[in-house]
mmCIF file of N, CA and C in Angstrom:
data_model
loop_
_atom_site.group_PDB
_atom_site.id
_atom_site.type_symbol
_atom_site.label_atom_id
_atom_site.label_comp_id
_atom_site.label_asym_id
_atom_site.label_seq_id
_atom_site.Cartn_x
_atom_site.Cartn_y
_atom_site.Cartn_z
ATOM 1 N N MET A 236 3.923 -27.075 8.652
ATOM 2 C CA MET A 236 3.977 -25.847 9.410
ATOM 3 C C MET A 236 3.932 -24.630 8.491
ATOM 4 N N LYS A 237 4.648 -24.708 7.365
ATOM 5 C CA LYS A 237 4.640 -23.591 6.419
ATOM 6 C C LYS A 237 3.254 -23.379 5.826
ATOM 7 N N GLU A 238 2.532 -24.469 5.597
ATOM 8 C CA GLU A 238 1.192 -24.362 5.052
ATOM 9 C C GLU A 238 0.263 -23.650 6.024
ATOM 10 N N ALA A 239 0.395 -23.948 7.298
ATOM 11 C CA ALA A 239 -0.449 -23.300 8.309
ATOM 12 C C ALA A 239 -0.154 -21.811 8.376
ATOM 13 N N ALA A 240 1.116 -21.453 8.272
ATOM 14 C CA ALA A 240 1.479 -20.033 8.286
ATOM 15 C C ALA A 240 0.937 -19.328 7.053
ATOM 16 N N ALA A 241 1.035 -19.972 5.903
ATOM 17 C CA ALA A 241 0.522 -19.379 4.665
ATOM 18 C C ALA A 241 -0.996 -19.204 4.728
ATOM 19 N N ILE A 242 -1.684 -20.207 5.249
ATOM 20 C CA ILE A 242 -3.145 -20.112 5.376
ATOM 21 C C ILE A 242 -3.519 -18.998 6.347
ATOM 22 N N THR A 243 -2.777 -18.858 7.429
ATOM 23 C CA THR A 243 -3.041 -17.803 8.399
ATOM 24 C C THR A 243 -2.869 -16.428 7.756
ATOM 25 N N VAL A 244 -1.812 -16.260 6.998
ATOM 26 C CA VAL A 244 -1.572 -14.981 6.320
ATOM 27 C C VAL A 244 -2.697 -14.689 5.333
ATOM 28 N N VAL A 245 -3.111 -15.676 4.570
ATOM 29 C CA VAL A 245 -4.188 -15.483 3.596
ATOM 30 C C VAL A 245 -5.493 -15.111 4.299
ATOM 31 N N VAL A 246 -5.806 -15.787 5.395
ATOM 32 C CA VAL A 246 -7.036 -15.482 6.142
ATOM 33 C C VAL A 246 -6.988 -14.056 6.687
ATOM 34 N N ILE A 247 -5.839 -13.644 7.218
ATOM 35 C CA ILE A 247 -5.699 -12.283 7.744
ATOM 36 C C ILE A 247 -5.863 -11.260 6.631
ATOM 37 N N LEU A 248 -5.249 -11.506 5.481
ATOM 38 C CA LEU A 248 -5.368 -10.566 4.361
ATOM 39 C C LEU A 248 -6.797 -10.495 3.830
ATOM 40 N N ILE A 249 -7.492 -11.621 3.779
ATOM 41 C CA ILE A 249 -8.890 -11.610 3.335
ATOM 42 C C ILE A 249 -9.756 -10.853 4.329
ATOM 43 N N ALA A 250 -9.513 -11.061 5.623
ATOM 44 C CA ALA A 250 -10.269 -10.323 6.639
ATOM 45 C C ALA A 250 -9.993 -8.824 6.528
ATOM 46 N N TRP A 251 -8.728 -8.466 6.276
ATOM 47 C CA TRP A 251 -8.380 -7.044 6.118
ATOM 48 C C TRP A 251 -9.038 -6.466 4.874
ATOM 49 N N LEU A 252 -9.113 -7.250 3.794
ATOM 50 C CA LEU A 252 -9.793 -6.802 2.576
ATOM 51 C C LEU A 252 -11.270 -6.545 2.846
ATOM 52 N N VAL A 253 -11.940 -7.476 3.514
ATOM 53 C CA VAL A 253 -13.362 -7.305 3.823
ATOM 54 C C VAL A 253 -13.560 -6.085 4.717
ATOM 55 N N TRP A 254 -12.701 -5.930 5.723
ATOM 56 C CA TRP A 254 -12.764 -4.770 6.617
ATOM 57 C C TRP A 254 -12.629 -3.476 5.817
ATOM 58 N N ASN A 255 -11.706 -3.437 4.864
ATOM 59 C CA ASN A 255 -11.486 -2.222 4.087
ATOM 60 C C ASN A 255 -12.614 -1.945 3.098
ATOM 61 N N LEU A 256 -13.227 -2.980 2.572
ATOM 62 C CA LEU A 256 -14.397 -2.762 1.722
ATOM 63 C C LEU A 256 -15.530 -2.152 2.541
ATOM 64 N N TRP A 257 -15.724 -2.660 3.757
ATOM 65 C CA TRP A 257 -16.720 -2.081 4.662
ATOM 66 C C TRP A 257 -16.333 -0.641 5.005
ATOM 67 N N ASN A 258 -15.044 -0.406 5.230
ATOM 68 C CA ASN A 258 -14.571 0.938 5.544
ATOM 69 C C ASN A 258 -14.888 1.923 4.424
ATOM 70 N N LEU A 259 -14.725 1.501 3.179
ATOM 71 C CA LEU A 259 -15.034 2.393 2.056
ATOM 72 C C LEU A 259 -16.501 2.794 2.053
ATOM 73 N N VAL A 260 -17.378 1.831 2.328
ATOM 74 C CA VAL A 260 -18.808 2.122 2.386
ATOM 75 C C VAL A 260 -19.101 3.090 3.524
ATOM 76 N N ARG A 261 -18.553 2.816 4.697
ATOM 77 C CA ARG A 261 -18.787 3.676 5.864
ATOM 78 C C ARG A 261 -18.200 5.069 5.664
ATOM 79 N N MET A 262 -17.015 5.157 5.071
ATOM 80 C CA MET A 262 -16.383 6.468 4.865
ATOM 81 C C MET A 262 -17.208 7.332 3.923
ATOM 82 N N ALA A 263 -17.747 6.719 2.885
ATOM 83 C CA ALA A 263 -18.577 7.480 1.948
ATOM 84 C C ALA A 263 -19.832 7.997 2.647
ATOM 85 N N ALA A 264 -20.451 7.159 3.457
ATOM 86 C CA ALA A 264 -21.648 7.591 4.185
ATOM 87 C C ALA A 264 -21.298 8.641 5.234
ATOM 88 N N ASP A 265 -20.168 8.483 5.891
ATOM 89 C CA ASP A 265 -19.757 9.417 6.942
ATOM 90 C C ASP A 265 -19.362 10.786 6.400
ATOM 91 N N LEU A 266 -18.960 10.853 5.145
ATOM 92 C CA LEU A 266 -18.631 12.157 4.556
ATOM 93 C C LEU A 266 -19.861 13.050 4.491
ATOM 94 N N ARG A 267 -21.018 12.431 4.244
ATOM 95 C CA ARG A 267 -22.252 13.206 4.119
ATOM 96 C C ARG A 267 -22.732 13.764 5.453
ATOM 97 N N ASP A 268 -22.545 13.025 6.530
ATOM 98 C CA ASP A 268 -23.071 13.492 7.810
ATOM 99 C C ASP A 268 -22.017 14.129 8.720
ATOM 100 N N GLY A 269 -20.825 14.364 8.212
ATOM 101 C CA GLY A 269 -19.810 15.078 8.973
ATOM 102 C C GLY A 269 -19.041 14.232 9.973
ATOM 103 N N SER A 270 -19.127 12.925 9.861
ATOM 104 C CA SER A 270 -18.415 12.060 10.796
ATOM 105 C C SER A 270 -16.916 11.995 10.514
ATOM 106 N N TRP A 271 -16.474 12.648 9.463
ATOM 107 C CA TRP A 271 -15.038 12.672 9.174
ATOM 108 C C TRP A 271 -14.284 13.449 10.250
ATOM 109 N N ARG A 272 -15.010 14.130 11.108
ATOM 110 C CA ARG A 272 -14.373 14.855 12.211
ATOM 111 C C ARG A 272 -14.072 13.944 13.393
ATOM 112 N N ARG A 273 -14.387 12.680 13.283
ATOM 113 C CA ARG A 273 -14.176 11.738 14.377
ATOM 114 C C ARG A 273 -12.956 10.856 14.087
ATOM 115 N N PRO A 274 -12.294 10.368 15.138
ATOM 116 C CA PRO A 274 -11.083 9.560 14.945
ATOM 117 C C PRO A 274 -11.303 8.269 14.145
ATOM 118 N N MET A 275 -12.471 7.639 14.284
ATOM 119 C CA MET A 275 -12.695 6.373 13.578
ATOM 120 C C MET A 275 -12.644 6.546 12.066
ATOM 121 N N TRP A 276 -13.112 7.684 11.556
ATOM 122 C CA TRP A 276 -13.065 7.930 10.116
ATOM 123 C C TRP A 276 -11.614 7.955 9.645
ATOM 124 N N TRP A 277 -10.748 8.593 10.426
ATOM 125 C CA TRP A 277 -9.337 8.685 10.057
ATOM 126 C C TRP A 277 -8.635 7.335 10.214
ATOM 127 N N THR A 278 -9.085 6.532 11.163
ATOM 128 C CA THR A 278 -8.543 5.184 11.309
ATOM 129 C C THR A 278 -8.899 4.346 10.087
ATOM 130 N N ARG A 279 -10.142 4.485 9.645
ATOM 131 C CA ARG A 279 -10.567 3.768 8.436
ATOM 132 C C ARG A 279 -9.773 4.224 7.215
ATOM 133 N N LEU A 280 -9.568 5.530 7.082
ATOM 134 C CA LEU A 280 -8.795 6.058 5.953
ATOM 135 C C LEU A 280 -7.373 5.518 5.970
ATOM 136 N N CYS A 281 -6.769 5.480 7.132
ATOM 137 C CA CYS A 281 -5.407 4.954 7.261
ATOM 138 C C CYS A 281 -5.364 3.481 6.851
ATOM 139 N N SER A 282 -6.325 2.697 7.307
ATOM 140 C CA SER A 282 -6.366 1.276 6.972
ATOM 141 C C SER A 282 -6.542 1.057 5.471
ATOM 142 N N VAL A 283 -7.442 1.810 4.865
ATOM 143 C CA VAL A 283 -7.669 1.674 3.418
ATOM 144 C C VAL A 283 -6.417 2.079 2.642
ATOM 145 N N ALA A 284 -5.778 3.171 3.056
ATOM 146 C CA ALA A 284 -4.573 3.637 2.354
ATOM 147 C C ALA A 284 -3.441 2.615 2.477
ATOM 148 N N LEU A 285 -3.248 2.074 3.660
ATOM 149 C CA LEU A 285 -2.197 1.067 3.838
ATOM 150 C C LEU A 285 -2.483 -0.191 3.022
ATOM 151 N N PHE A 286 -3.740 -0.618 2.998
ATOM 152 C CA PHE A 286 -4.088 -1.807 2.213
ATOM 153 C C PHE A 286 -3.893 -1.560 0.717
ATOM 154 N N ALA A 287 -4.351 -0.404 0.235
ATOM 155 C CA ALA A 287 -4.196 -0.087 -1.190
ATOM 156 C C ALA A 287 -2.719 0.027 -1.568
ATOM 157 N N GLY A 288 -1.919 0.632 -0.700
ATOM 158 C CA GLY A 288 -0.480 0.742 -0.965
ATOM 159 C C GLY A 288 0.191 -0.615 -0.997
ATOM 160 N N LEU A 289 -0.153 -1.471 -0.038
ATOM 161 C CA LEU A 289 0.418 -2.819 -0.010
ATOM 162 C C LEU A 289 -0.027 -3.629 -1.224
ATOM 163 N N ALA A 290 -1.289 -3.520 -1.594
ATOM 164 C CA ALA A 290 -1.790 -4.252 -2.760
ATOM 165 C C ALA A 290 -1.102 -3.776 -4.038
ATOM 166 N N SER A 291 -0.898 -2.472 -4.168
ATOM 167 C CA SER A 291 -0.217 -1.930 -5.352
ATOM 168 C C SER A 291 1.224 -2.395 -5.406
ATOM 169 N N TRP A 292 1.906 -2.338 -4.262
ATOM 170 C CA TRP A 292 3.305 -2.767 -4.222
ATOM 171 C C TRP A 292 3.408 -4.248 -4.569
ATOM 172 N N THR A 293 2.500 -5.067 -4.016
ATOM 173 C CA THR A 293 2.511 -6.503 -4.294
ATOM 174 C C THR A 293 2.253 -6.775 -5.772
ATOM 175 N N TRP A 294 1.318 -6.032 -6.353
ATOM 176 C CA TRP A 294 1.021 -6.185 -7.781
ATOM 177 C C TRP A 294 2.279 -5.918 -8.612
ATOM 178 N N GLY A 295 2.997 -4.865 -8.279
ATOM 179 C CA GLY A 295 4.209 -4.523 -9.014
ATOM 180 C C GLY A 295 5.349 -5.488 -8.759
ATOM 181 N N ALA A 296 5.494 -5.934 -7.515
ATOM 182 C CA ALA A 296 6.616 -6.799 -7.157
ATOM 183 C C ALA A 296 6.550 -8.159 -7.838
ATOM 184 N N PHE A 297 5.341 -8.636 -8.111
ATOM 185 C CA PHE A 297 5.206 -9.955 -8.716
ATOM 186 C C PHE A 297 4.914 -9.924 -10.211
ATOM 187 N N ARG A 298 5.109 -8.797 -10.853
ATOM 188 C CA ARG A 298 4.859 -8.695 -12.291
ATOM 189 C C ARG A 298 5.876 -9.480 -13.116
ATOM 190 N N GLY A 299 7.032 -9.769 -12.550
ATOM 191 C CA GLY A 299 8.050 -10.505 -13.285
ATOM 192 C C GLY A 299 7.805 -11.994 -13.339
ATOM 193 N N GLY A 300 6.932 -12.487 -12.508
ATOM 194 C CA GLY A 300 6.667 -13.922 -12.480
ATOM 195 C C GLY A 300 7.849 -14.678 -11.901
ATOM 196 N N LEU A 301 7.864 -15.973 -12.104
ATOM 197 C CA LEU A 301 8.952 -16.795 -11.583
ATOM 198 C C LEU A 301 10.203 -16.694 -12.439
ATOM 199 N N ASP A 302 10.051 -16.435 -13.703
ATOM 200 C CA ASP A 302 11.187 -16.322 -14.616
ATOM 201 C C ASP A 302 10.996 -15.048 -15.441
ATOM 202 N N VAL A 303 11.780 -14.035 -15.149
ATOM 203 C CA VAL A 303 11.635 -12.737 -15.811
ATOM 204 C C VAL A 303 11.877 -12.871 -17.311
ATOM 205 N N ARG A 304 12.870 -13.662 -17.694
ATOM 206 C CA ARG A 304 13.176 -13.820 -19.116
ATOM 207 C C ARG A 304 11.986 -14.380 -19.881
ATOM 208 N N LYS A 305 11.368 -15.410 -19.339
ATOM 209 C CA LYS A 305 10.213 -16.006 -20.017
ATOM 210 C C LYS A 305 9.017 -15.060 -20.008
ATOM 211 N N THR A 306 8.841 -14.315 -18.927
ATOM 212 C CA THR A 306 7.744 -13.347 -18.870
ATOM 213 C C THR A 306 7.930 -12.284 -19.938
ATOM 214 N N CYS A 307 9.148 -11.805 -20.106
ATOM 215 C CA CYS A 307 9.415 -10.787 -21.131
ATOM 216 C C CYS A 307 9.170 -11.341 -22.529
ATOM 217 N N LEU A 308 9.724 -12.491 -22.778
ATOM 218 C CA LEU A 308 9.663 -13.052 -24.130
ATOM 219 C C LEU A 308 8.278 -13.561 -24.510
ATOM 220 N N PHE A 309 7.647 -14.348 -23.646
ATOM 221 C CA PHE A 309 6.439 -15.049 -24.031
ATOM 222 C C PHE A 309 5.136 -14.365 -23.627
ATOM 223 N N VAL A 310 5.168 -13.534 -22.591
ATOM 224 C CA VAL A 310 3.947 -12.858 -22.163
ATOM 225 C C VAL A 310 3.848 -11.476 -22.800
ATOM 226 N N HIS A 311 4.961 -10.730 -22.767
ATOM 227 C CA HIS A 311 4.935 -9.358 -23.266
ATOM 228 C C HIS A 311 5.592 -9.197 -24.632
ATOM 229 N N HIS A 312 6.172 -10.255 -25.162
ATOM 230 C CA HIS A 312 6.808 -10.247 -26.484
ATOM 231 C C HIS A 312 7.846 -9.142 -26.590
ATOM 232 N N GLU A 313 8.656 -9.022 -25.553
ATOM 233 C CA GLU A 313 9.731 -8.040 -25.494
ATOM 234 C C GLU A 313 11.070 -8.759 -25.461
ATOM 235 N N ARG A 314 12.079 -8.117 -26.031
ATOM 236 C CA ARG A 314 13.429 -8.674 -26.023
ATOM 237 C C ARG A 314 13.981 -8.620 -24.603
ATOM 238 N N TYR A 315 14.570 -9.719 -24.135
ATOM 239 C CA TYR A 315 15.185 -9.770 -22.808
ATOM 240 C C TYR A 315 16.680 -9.557 -22.968
ATOM 241 N N ASP A 316 17.211 -8.540 -22.292
ATOM 242 C CA ASP A 316 18.628 -8.188 -22.399
ATOM 243 C C ASP A 316 19.336 -8.619 -21.113
ATOM 244 N N GLN A 317 20.028 -9.751 -21.173
ATOM 245 C CA GLN A 317 20.710 -10.296 -19.997
ATOM 246 C C GLN A 317 21.826 -9.376 -19.518
ATOM 247 N N ALA A 318 22.533 -8.735 -20.438
ATOM 248 C CA ALA A 318 23.603 -7.821 -20.043
ATOM 249 C C ALA A 318 23.035 -6.619 -19.282
ATOM 250 N N TYR A 319 21.913 -6.081 -19.736
ATOM 251 C CA TYR A 319 21.273 -4.965 -19.036
ATOM 252 C C TYR A 319 20.803 -5.417 -17.652
ATOM 253 N N TRP A 320 20.219 -6.592 -17.589
ATOM 254 C CA TRP A 320 19.738 -7.122 -16.305
ATOM 255 C C TRP A 320 20.903 -7.270 -15.319
ATOM 256 N N ASN A 321 22.023 -7.832 -15.784
ATOM 257 C CA ASN A 321 23.171 -8.032 -14.900
ATOM 258 C C ASN A 321 23.768 -6.710 -14.427
ATOM 259 N N SER A 322 23.810 -5.709 -15.291
ATOM 260 C CA SER A 322 24.415 -4.431 -14.904
ATOM 261 C C SER A 322 23.525 -3.622 -13.963
ATOM 262 N N HIS A 323 22.231 -3.882 -13.946
ATOM 263 C CA HIS A 323 21.301 -3.151 -13.083
ATOM 264 C C HIS A 323 20.651 -4.049 -12.025
ATOM 265 N N PHE A 324 21.295 -5.141 -11.699
ATOM 266 C CA PHE A 324 20.712 -6.134 -10.803
ATOM 267 C C PHE A 324 20.349 -5.552 -9.440
ATOM 268 N N GLU A 325 21.221 -4.699 -8.866
ATOM 269 C CA GLU A 325 20.953 -4.127 -7.539
ATOM 270 C C GLU A 325 19.702 -3.259 -7.557
ATOM 271 N N GLU A 326 19.496 -2.539 -8.648
ATOM 272 C CA GLU A 326 18.302 -1.682 -8.758
ATOM 273 C C GLU A 326 17.026 -2.523 -8.755
ATOM 274 N N PHE A 327 17.077 -3.666 -9.389
ATOM 275 C CA PHE A 327 15.891 -4.518 -9.483
ATOM 276 C C PHE A 327 15.607 -5.261 -8.177
ATOM 277 N N GLN A 328 16.569 -5.305 -7.271
ATOM 278 C CA GLN A 328 16.388 -6.004 -5.995
ATOM 279 C C GLN A 328 15.886 -5.080 -4.891
ATOM 280 N N LYS A 329 15.841 -3.772 -5.139
ATOM 281 C CA LYS A 329 15.374 -2.830 -4.128
ATOM 282 C C LYS A 329 13.863 -2.985 -3.917
ATOM 283 N N LEU A 330 13.436 -2.706 -2.680
ATOM 284 C CA LEU A 330 12.017 -2.793 -2.362
ATOM 285 C C LEU A 330 11.228 -1.614 -2.922
ATOM 286 N N PHE A 331 11.908 -0.470 -3.057
ATOM 287 C CA PHE A 331 11.239 0.699 -3.612
ATOM 288 C C PHE A 331 12.276 1.631 -4.200
ATOM 289 N N PRO A 332 12.064 2.241 -5.311
ATOM 290 C CA PRO A 332 10.973 2.050 -6.256
ATOM 291 C C PRO A 332 11.127 0.726 -6.999
ATOM 292 N N LEU A 333 10.011 0.174 -7.371
ATOM 293 C CA LEU A 333 10.007 -1.120 -8.046
ATOM 294 C C LEU A 333 10.331 -0.966 -9.527
ATOM 295 N N HIS A 334 11.231 -1.807 -9.995
ATOM 296 C CA HIS A 334 11.542 -1.902 -11.423
ATOM 297 C C HIS A 334 11.909 -3.342 -11.722
ATOM 298 N N ILE A 335 11.313 -3.883 -12.759
ATOM 299 C CA ILE A 335 11.694 -5.197 -13.278
ATOM 300 C C ILE A 335 11.736 -5.017 -14.787
ATOM 301 N N LYS A 336 12.911 -4.744 -15.303
ATOM 302 C CA LYS A 336 13.031 -4.387 -16.719
ATOM 303 C C LYS A 336 13.491 -5.561 -17.566
ATOM 304 N N CYS A 337 12.875 -5.666 -18.729
ATOM 305 C CA CYS A 337 13.309 -6.650 -19.713
ATOM 306 C C CYS A 337 14.540 -6.133 -20.456
ATOM 307 N N ASN A 338 14.507 -4.848 -20.745
ATOM 308 C CA ASN A 338 15.600 -4.166 -21.430
ATOM 309 C C ASN A 338 15.543 -2.697 -21.011
ATOM 310 N N ALA A 339 16.318 -1.858 -21.636
ATOM 311 C CA ALA A 339 16.370 -0.447 -21.233
ATOM 312 C C ALA A 339 15.057 0.284 -21.493
ATOM 313 N N ASP A 340 14.209 -0.257 -22.363
ATOM 314 C CA ASP A 340 13.002 0.451 -22.777
ATOM 315 C C ASP A 340 11.701 -0.102 -22.200
ATOM 316 N N PHE A 341 11.715 -1.278 -21.591
ATOM 317 C CA PHE A 341 10.464 -1.898 -21.163
ATOM 318 C C PHE A 341 10.554 -2.374 -19.725
ATOM 319 N N ASP A 342 9.652 -1.851 -18.895
ATOM 320 C CA ASP A 342 9.574 -2.228 -17.479
ATOM 321 C C ASP A 342 8.314 -3.056 -17.269
ATOM 322 N N LEU A 343 8.447 -4.193 -16.604
ATOM 323 C CA LEU A 343 7.292 -5.041 -16.329
ATOM 324 C C LEU A 343 6.385 -4.438 -15.257
ATOM 325 N N VAL A 344 6.952 -3.595 -14.390
ATOM 326 C CA VAL A 344 6.162 -2.939 -13.351
ATOM 327 C C VAL A 344 5.385 -1.793 -14.003
ATOM 328 N N PRO A 345 4.059 -1.790 -13.890
ATOM 329 C CA PRO A 345 3.273 -0.707 -14.496
ATOM 330 C C PRO A 345 3.670 0.662 -13.928
ATOM 331 N N ALA A 346 3.522 1.678 -14.747
ATOM 332 C CA ALA A 346 3.952 3.031 -14.368
ATOM 333 C C ALA A 346 3.164 3.585 -13.190
ATOM 334 N N TRP A 347 1.977 3.086 -12.931
ATOM 335 C CA TRP A 347 1.147 3.620 -11.850
ATOM 336 C C TRP A 347 1.506 3.070 -10.485
ATOM 337 N N VAL A 348 2.289 2.012 -10.399
ATOM 338 C CA VAL A 348 2.531 1.329 -9.126
ATOM 339 C C VAL A 348 3.296 2.215 -8.136
ATOM 340 N N ASN A 349 4.453 2.732 -8.528
ATOM 341 C CA ASN A 349 5.267 3.510 -7.593
ATOM 342 C C ASN A 349 4.571 4.790 -7.121
ATOM 343 N N PRO A 350 3.939 5.581 -8.012
ATOM 344 C CA PRO A 350 3.211 6.748 -7.509
ATOM 345 C C PRO A 350 2.039 6.386 -6.591
ATOM 346 N N THR A 351 1.385 5.272 -6.840
ATOM 347 C CA THR A 351 0.284 4.845 -5.979
ATOM 348 C C THR A 351 0.792 4.484 -4.592
ATOM 349 N N VAL A 352 1.912 3.792 -4.529
ATOM 350 C CA VAL A 352 2.495 3.428 -3.233
ATOM 351 C C VAL A 352 2.857 4.694 -2.450
ATOM 352 N N VAL A 353 3.458 5.659 -3.119
ATOM 353 C CA VAL A 353 3.829 6.916 -2.449
ATOM 354 C C VAL A 353 2.579 7.673 -2.004
ATOM 355 N N GLY A 354 1.587 7.767 -2.865
ATOM 356 C CA GLY A 354 0.349 8.466 -2.515
ATOM 357 C C GLY A 354 -0.352 7.828 -1.332
ATOM 358 N N CYS A 355 -0.414 6.518 -1.318
ATOM 359 C CA CYS A 355 -1.047 5.817 -0.189
ATOM 360 C C CYS A 355 -0.254 6.019 1.097
ATOM 361 N N ALA A 356 1.071 6.033 0.993
ATOM 362 C CA ALA A 356 1.890 6.271 2.184
ATOM 363 C C ALA A 356 1.677 7.681 2.723
ATOM 364 N N VAL A 357 1.550 8.654 1.834
ATOM 365 C CA VAL A 357 1.303 10.031 2.261
ATOM 366 C C VAL A 357 -0.064 10.141 2.934
ATOM 367 N N ILE A 358 -1.082 9.533 2.335
ATOM 368 C CA ILE A 358 -2.429 9.570 2.930
ATOM 369 C C ILE A 358 -2.427 8.899 4.299
ATOM 370 N N ALA A 359 -1.746 7.755 4.418
ATOM 371 C CA ALA A 359 -1.679 7.065 5.711
ATOM 372 C C ALA A 359 -0.936 7.917 6.745
ATOM 373 N N ALA A 360 0.132 8.589 6.325
ATOM 374 C CA ALA A 360 0.876 9.448 7.257
ATOM 375 C C ALA A 360 0.026 10.623 7.726
ATOM 376 N N ILE A 361 -0.741 11.201 6.811
ATOM 377 C CA ILE A 361 -1.634 12.307 7.190
ATOM 378 C C ILE A 361 -2.689 11.808 8.168
ATOM 379 N N ALA A 362 -3.265 10.640 7.888
ATOM 380 C CA ALA A 362 -4.279 10.082 8.790
ATOM 381 C C ALA A 362 -3.690 9.808 10.172
ATOM 382 N N ILE A 363 -2.473 9.302 10.229
ATOM 383 C CA ILE A 363 -1.827 9.048 11.521
ATOM 384 C C ILE A 363 -1.572 10.364 12.249
ATOM 385 N N ALA A 364 -1.148 11.394 11.511
ATOM 386 C CA ALA A 364 -0.928 12.706 12.136
ATOM 387 C C ALA A 364 -2.222 13.269 12.712
ATOM 388 N N VAL A 365 -3.316 13.127 11.972
ATOM 389 C CA VAL A 365 -4.608 13.601 12.475
ATOM 390 C C VAL A 365 -5.031 12.798 13.702
ATOM 391 N N LEU A 366 -4.817 11.497 13.687
ATOM 392 C CA LEU A 366 -5.148 10.670 14.854
ATOM 393 C C LEU A 366 -4.308 11.076 16.067
ATOM 394 N N LEU A 367 -3.035 11.377 15.850
ATOM 395 C CA LEU A 367 -2.206 11.865 16.954
ATOM 396 C C LEU A 367 -2.716 13.206 17.469
ATOM 397 N N TRP A 368 -3.159 14.054 16.568
ATOM 398 C CA TRP A 368 -3.719 15.340 16.969
ATOM 399 C C TRP A 368 -4.980 15.131 17.808
ATOM 400 N N PHE A 369 -5.848 14.211 17.375
ATOM 401 C CA PHE A 369 -7.034 13.878 18.169
ATOM 402 C C PHE A 369 -6.633 13.404 19.561
ATOM 403 N N GLY A 370 -5.639 12.533 19.624
ATOM 404 C CA GLY A 370 -5.184 12.016 20.903
ATOM 405 C C GLY A 370 -4.618 13.101 21.810
ATOM 406 N N MET A 371 -3.802 13.978 21.244
ATOM 407 C CA MET A 371 -3.229 15.064 22.046
ATOM 408 C C MET A 371 -4.309 16.027 22.513
ATOM 409 N N THR A 372 -5.279 16.309 21.650
ATOM 410 C CA THR A 372 -6.378 17.186 22.037
ATOM 411 C C THR A 372 -7.175 16.570 23.189
ATOM 412 N N HIS A 373 -7.414 15.280 23.107
ATOM 413 C CA HIS A 373 -8.150 14.586 24.164
ATOM 414 C C HIS A 373 -7.371 14.619 25.482
ATOM 415 N N LEU A 374 -6.075 14.355 25.411
ATOM 416 C CA LEU A 374 -5.260 14.358 26.624
ATOM 417 C C LEU A 374 -5.171 15.747 27.254
ATOM 418 N N THR A 375 -4.987 16.774 26.423
ATOM 419 C CA THR A 375 -4.874 18.118 26.983
ATOM 420 C C THR A 375 -6.202 18.599 27.547
ATOM 421 N N SER A 376 -7.308 18.245 26.909
ATOM 422 C CA SER A 376 -8.609 18.653 27.457
ATOM 423 C C SER A 376 -8.910 17.910 28.756
ATOM 424 N N ALA A 377 -8.520 16.659 28.847
ATOM 425 C CA ALA A 377 -8.706 15.903 30.091
ATOM 426 C C ALA A 377 -7.836 16.486 31.195
ATOM 427 N N TYR A 378 -6.636 16.889 30.853
ATOM 428 C CA TYR A 378 -5.733 17.496 31.838
ATOM 429 C C TYR A 378 -6.292 18.831 32.339
ATOM 430 N N ARG A 379 -6.836 19.633 31.425
ATOM 431 C CA ARG A 379 -7.424 20.917 31.817
ATOM 432 C C ARG A 379 -8.635 20.734 32.724
ATOM 433 N N LYS A 380 -9.469 19.755 32.424
ATOM 434 C CA LYS A 380 -10.637 19.465 33.252
ATOM 435 C C LYS A 380 -10.212 19.028 34.639
ATOM 436 N N GLU A 381 -9.150 18.226 34.708
ATOM 437 C CA GLU A 381 -8.645 17.745 35.978
ATOM 438 C C GLU A 381 -8.088 18.897 36.815
ATOM 439 N N LYS A 382 -7.415 19.848 36.169
ATOM 440 C CA LYS A 382 -6.851 20.993 36.895
ATOM 441 C C LYS A 382 -7.939 21.932 37.404
ATOM 442 N N GLN A 383 -9.041 22.021 36.671
ATOM 443 C CA GLN A 383 -10.109 22.938 37.066
ATOM 444 C C GLN A 383 -10.897 22.417 38.258
ATOM 445 N N SER A 384 -10.952 21.119 38.447
ATOM 446 C CA SER A 384 -11.745 20.598 39.554
ATOM 447 C C SER A 384 -10.989 20.464 40.821
#
């Protein structure tokens, strides 16, 4: 049962990736002809931003591997400080901002991950706000047309 759920998640993520790659192509073409004024362009932007944010967060969250100590020592050739890890354990368990530190000076999470997640969230929020504006404009114009007739 777990395998079926994992396969389903992978298939959904691959489909979302393909959809977003298509969205990037369409968004670039739509910028030239002014289609960015339509709701579908903003829906595509929101989808791409959410996917990029999720991909960035996932990249950062799994940088520690299965064993952080071994990743620090053997992959990055950094000293692993168990006392530092124990004293900051709660910080490393938070979902955001991501930090997986070997010691006080070296973080396994790349510096670009947290700002990318925030930037993608801001872009997605702006796209959602614009989509809500489109929806409200449509509803109010439909209401005005109904009152006039």
